[in-house]
């Protein structure tokens, strides 16, 4: 029997994760894989969704496997890089960043870039042998934005922030996309940065960038954190409340915040992003990267740079894509804290 190749387009992704798949017969005797199309990237699912072995790997449009942590650039592509004129924006000086979506809005599975695995696929976090799901702390349902990371950034655990006196959490910097579209895990979007929140998670610095998808209808009118406050009453307050309480149902204390819980402006946010980018650059150029896996195919002067064939071998060691396991019913429970 000939295997199936499943192509999933981001245009057909729904919040319920019901996808319309185009089924094509392949001639090669290869196992079935599931691909989702991005603007410039494909994602390839391996293993069974809702299991510890499930992974989402990334490929370029040319078919080369890459690391979303190290190979996707910090900044959105320019005309010089693509040969295609960029879209017109309100100001010529506007800078857009790439965002790797890990968790779609309204969902609960705590998906994240696997920083300690080769090629850094997206996986579901596991704690004490169990898959992690974010609790529904009333009145919120799952994540209240598309949540993810800005590539080529790293919050260095050996760097002490001068304002909060806390060290980094050893991850790429987090970003919340407040746009209208519900994205899918592994989708790469361009975002406009609006501000940043200094969350302190069990003593570690865990910055939360607030941004909006550059393709969102409101992206032209939202240019600062104050614009968000004026046009979306309660949204920033709900964000503080979410981050403060989301771990409480798991028996953890409420998270704390620097700057008395005040959002910092866009310029401050860009400075933090640039700083974490420099920390990342130093990381991938070291001879030893510690527990972080820095395997990549594109970073100049990186001792961890590998060939396209080596990257392909990493992915092909992962189990074939299979049927999803059911989500535990307790994931839908309300928590009142």
CSV table of C-alpha atoms in Angstrom, one decimal, residues 82-251:
chain,number,residue,atom,x,y,z
A,82,UNK,CA,14.0,37.7,-0.6
A,83,UNK,CA,14.1,39.7,-3.8
A,84,UNK,CA,10.4,40.5,-3.1
A,85,UNK,CA,9.4,44.1,-2.0
A,86,UNK,CA,8.1,44.0,1.6
A,87,UNK,CA,4.6,45.1,2.4
A,88,UNK,CA,4.0,48.8,3.0
A,89,UNK,CA,3.8,49.7,6.7
A,90,UNK,CA,2.9,52.9,8.5
A,91,UNK,CA,6.5,53.9,9.0
A,92,UNK,CA,9.6,53.1,7.0
A,93,UNK,CA,11.5,52.6,10.3
A,94,UNK,CA,9.2,49.9,11.7
A,95,UNK,CA,11.1,46.8,12.6
A,96,UNK,CA,9.3,43.4,12.5
A,97,UNK,CA,10.5,40.3,14.4
A,98,UNK,CA,9.9,36.7,13.6
A,99,UNK,CA,7.8,34.7,16.1
A,100,UNK,CA,7.7,31.0,16.4
A,101,UNK,CA,4.2,30.1,17.7
A,102,UNK,CA,4.4,27.3,20.2
A,103,UNK,CA,0.8,27.5,21.7
A,104,UNK,CA,-2.3,28.7,19.9
A,105,UNK,CA,-4.8,30.9,21.7
A,106,UNK,CA,-7.5,29.1,23.7
A,107,UNK,CA,-5.4,25.9,23.9
A,108,UNK,CA,-4.0,24.3,27.0
A,109,UNK,CA,-1.1,22.0,26.0
A,110,UNK,CA,2.2,23.5,27.1
A,111,UNK,CA,4.1,23.2,23.9
A,112,UNK,CA,7.6,24.7,23.7
A,113,UNK,CA,10.9,24.7,21.7
A,114,UNK,CA,13.0,21.8,23.0
A,115,UNK,CA,16.2,23.7,23.7
A,116,UNK,CA,18.1,20.6,24.8
A,117,UNK,CA,17.3,18.4,21.8
A,118,UNK,CA,19.1,18.4,18.4
A,119,UNK,CA,17.3,20.8,15.9
A,120,UNK,CA,15.1,22.0,18.8
A,121,UNK,CA,11.7,20.7,17.7
A,122,UNK,CA,8.5,21.8,19.5
A,123,UNK,CA,7.4,19.3,22.1
A,124,UNK,CA,4.9,19.2,24.9
A,125,UNK,CA,6.5,19.8,28.3
A,126,UNK,CA,6.5,16.9,30.7
A,127,UNK,CA,6.7,17.2,34.5
A,128,UNK,CA,6.9,14.2,36.9
A,129,UNK,CA,6.2,11.9,33.9
A,130,UNK,CA,3.0,13.7,32.9
A,131,UNK,CA,2.3,16.0,29.9
A,132,UNK,CA,1.7,19.5,31.1
A,133,UNK,CA,-1.5,21.4,30.4
A,134,UNK,CA,-2.1,25.0,31.5
A,135,UNK,CA,-5.0,25.2,33.9
A,136,UNK,CA,-8.1,27.2,33.1
A,137,UNK,CA,-8.0,29.9,35.8
A,138,UNK,CA,-11.4,31.5,35.7
A,139,UNK,CA,-12.4,33.5,33.7
A,140,UNK,CA,-9.6,32.4,31.2
A,141,UNK,CA,-9.6,29.4,28.9
A,142,UNK,CA,-6.1,28.1,28.2
A,143,UNK,CA,-3.7,30.7,26.8
A,144,UNK,CA,-5.3,34.0,26.0
A,145,UNK,CA,-3.0,34.9,23.1
A,146,UNK,CA,-0.9,33.0,20.6
A,147,UNK,CA,2.2,32.3,22.7
A,148,UNK,CA,5.7,31.5,21.5
A,149,UNK,CA,9.3,32.7,21.2
A,150,UNK,CA,11.4,35.0,19.2
A,151,UNK,CA,14.2,33.0,17.5
A,152,UNK,CA,17.9,33.7,17.9
A,153,UNK,CA,17.3,35.0,21.5
A,154,UNK,CA,18.4,33.5,24.8
A,155,UNK,CA,17.8,34.6,28.4
A,156,UNK,CA,21.3,33.8,29.8
A,157,UNK,CA,21.1,32.2,33.3
A,158,UNK,CA,24.5,33.7,34.0
A,159,UNK,CA,23.4,37.3,33.2
A,160,UNK,CA,21.9,39.4,36.0
A,161,UNK,CA,19.4,42.0,34.9
A,162,UNK,CA,20.4,45.4,36.1
A,163,UNK,CA,16.8,46.4,37.1
A,164,UNK,CA,15.3,43.3,38.5
A,165,UNK,CA,18.6,41.7,39.8
A,166,UNK,CA,17.3,38.3,38.5
A,167,UNK,CA,19.1,36.0,36.1
A,168,UNK,CA,17.6,34.6,32.8
A,169,UNK,CA,15.5,31.5,32.6
A,170,UNK,CA,17.8,29.7,30.0
A,171,UNK,CA,15.1,29.9,27.2
A,172,UNK,CA,14.4,32.0,24.1
A,173,UNK,CA,12.5,35.2,25.0
A,174,UNK,CA,8.7,34.7,25.2
A,175,UNK,CA,6.2,36.6,23.1
A,176,UNK,CA,2.4,37.0,23.2
A,177,UNK,CA,0.7,37.8,19.9
A,178,UNK,CA,-2.5,39.7,20.7
A,179,UNK,CA,-3.7,39.5,17.1
A,180,UNK,CA,-7.1,38.2,15.9
A,181,UNK,CA,-5.9,35.0,14.1
A,182,UNK,CA,-5.6,31.8,16.0
A,183,UNK,CA,-2.3,30.3,14.9
A,184,UNK,CA,-1.1,26.7,14.9
A,185,UNK,CA,1.9,25.2,16.7
A,186,UNK,CA,5.0,25.8,14.6
A,187,UNK,CA,3.6,28.7,12.6
A,188,UNK,CA,6.2,31.4,11.9
A,189,UNK,CA,4.7,34.9,11.8
A,190,UNK,CA,6.0,38.4,11.7
A,191,UNK,CA,5.1,40.6,14.7
A,192,UNK,CA,5.2,44.2,15.6
A,193,UNK,CA,6.6,44.7,19.2
A,194,UNK,CA,4.4,46.9,21.4
A,195,UNK,CA,5.9,46.5,24.9
A,196,UNK,CA,7.2,44.1,27.5
A,197,UNK,CA,6.4,42.7,30.9
A,198,UNK,CA,9.1,41.7,33.4
A,199,UNK,CA,7.8,38.5,35.0
A,200,UNK,CA,9.8,36.8,37.7
A,201,UNK,CA,9.2,33.1,37.8
A,202,UNK,CA,10.6,31.4,40.9
A,203,UNK,CA,13.4,33.9,41.1
A,204,UNK,CA,14.3,33.8,37.3
A,205,UNK,CA,13.9,36.6,34.8
A,206,UNK,CA,11.2,35.6,32.3
A,207,UNK,CA,10.4,38.5,30.0
A,208,UNK,CA,7.1,38.5,28.1
A,209,UNK,CA,7.1,40.6,24.9
A,210,UNK,CA,3.7,41.9,23.9
A,211,UNK,CA,3.3,42.1,20.1
A,212,UNK,CA,0.8,41.8,17.3
A,213,UNK,CA,0.8,39.9,14.1
A,214,UNK,CA,2.0,42.3,11.3
A,215,UNK,CA,-0.9,40.9,9.1
A,216,UNK,CA,-3.5,41.7,11.7
A,217,UNK,CA,-6.2,44.3,10.6
A,218,UNK,CA,-5.4,46.3,13.8
A,219,UNK,CA,-1.6,46.2,13.4
A,220,UNK,CA,-1.5,49.6,11.6
A,221,UNK,CA,-3.4,51.3,14.5
A,222,UNK,CA,-1.6,49.6,17.4
A,223,UNK,CA,1.9,51.1,17.8
A,224,UNK,CA,2.5,51.2,21.5
A,225,UNK,CA,1.5,49.6,24.8
A,226,UNK,CA,-0.7,52.7,25.5
A,227,UNK,CA,-2.5,52.0,22.2
A,228,UNK,CA,-3.4,48.6,23.5
A,229,UNK,CA,-4.5,50.0,26.8
A,230,UNK,CA,-6.8,52.5,25.1
A,231,UNK,CA,-8.3,50.3,22.4
A,232,UNK,CA,-8.6,47.1,24.3
A,233,UNK,CA,-9.8,47.9,27.8
A,234,UNK,CA,-8.9,45.1,30.3
A,235,UNK,CA,-6.5,43.2,27.9
A,236,UNK,CA,-3.3,44.2,29.7
A,237,UNK,CA,-4.9,43.7,33.1
A,238,UNK,CA,-6.0,40.2,32.0
A,239,UNK,CA,-2.5,39.4,30.9
A,240,UNK,CA,-1.1,40.3,34.3
A,241,UNK,CA,-3.8,38.3,36.0
A,242,UNK,CA,-3.1,35.2,33.8
A,243,UNK,CA,0.7,35.2,34.3
A,244,UNK,CA,0.3,35.8,38.0
A,245,UNK,CA,-2.1,32.9,38.7
A,246,UNK,CA,-1.6,30.2,36.0
A,247,UNK,CA,0.7,28.1,38.2
A,248,UNK,CA,-1.4,28.4,41.4
A,249,UNK,CA,-3.7,25.3,40.6
A,250,UNK,CA,-0.4,23.3,40.4
A,251,UNK,CA,0.4,24.3,44.0
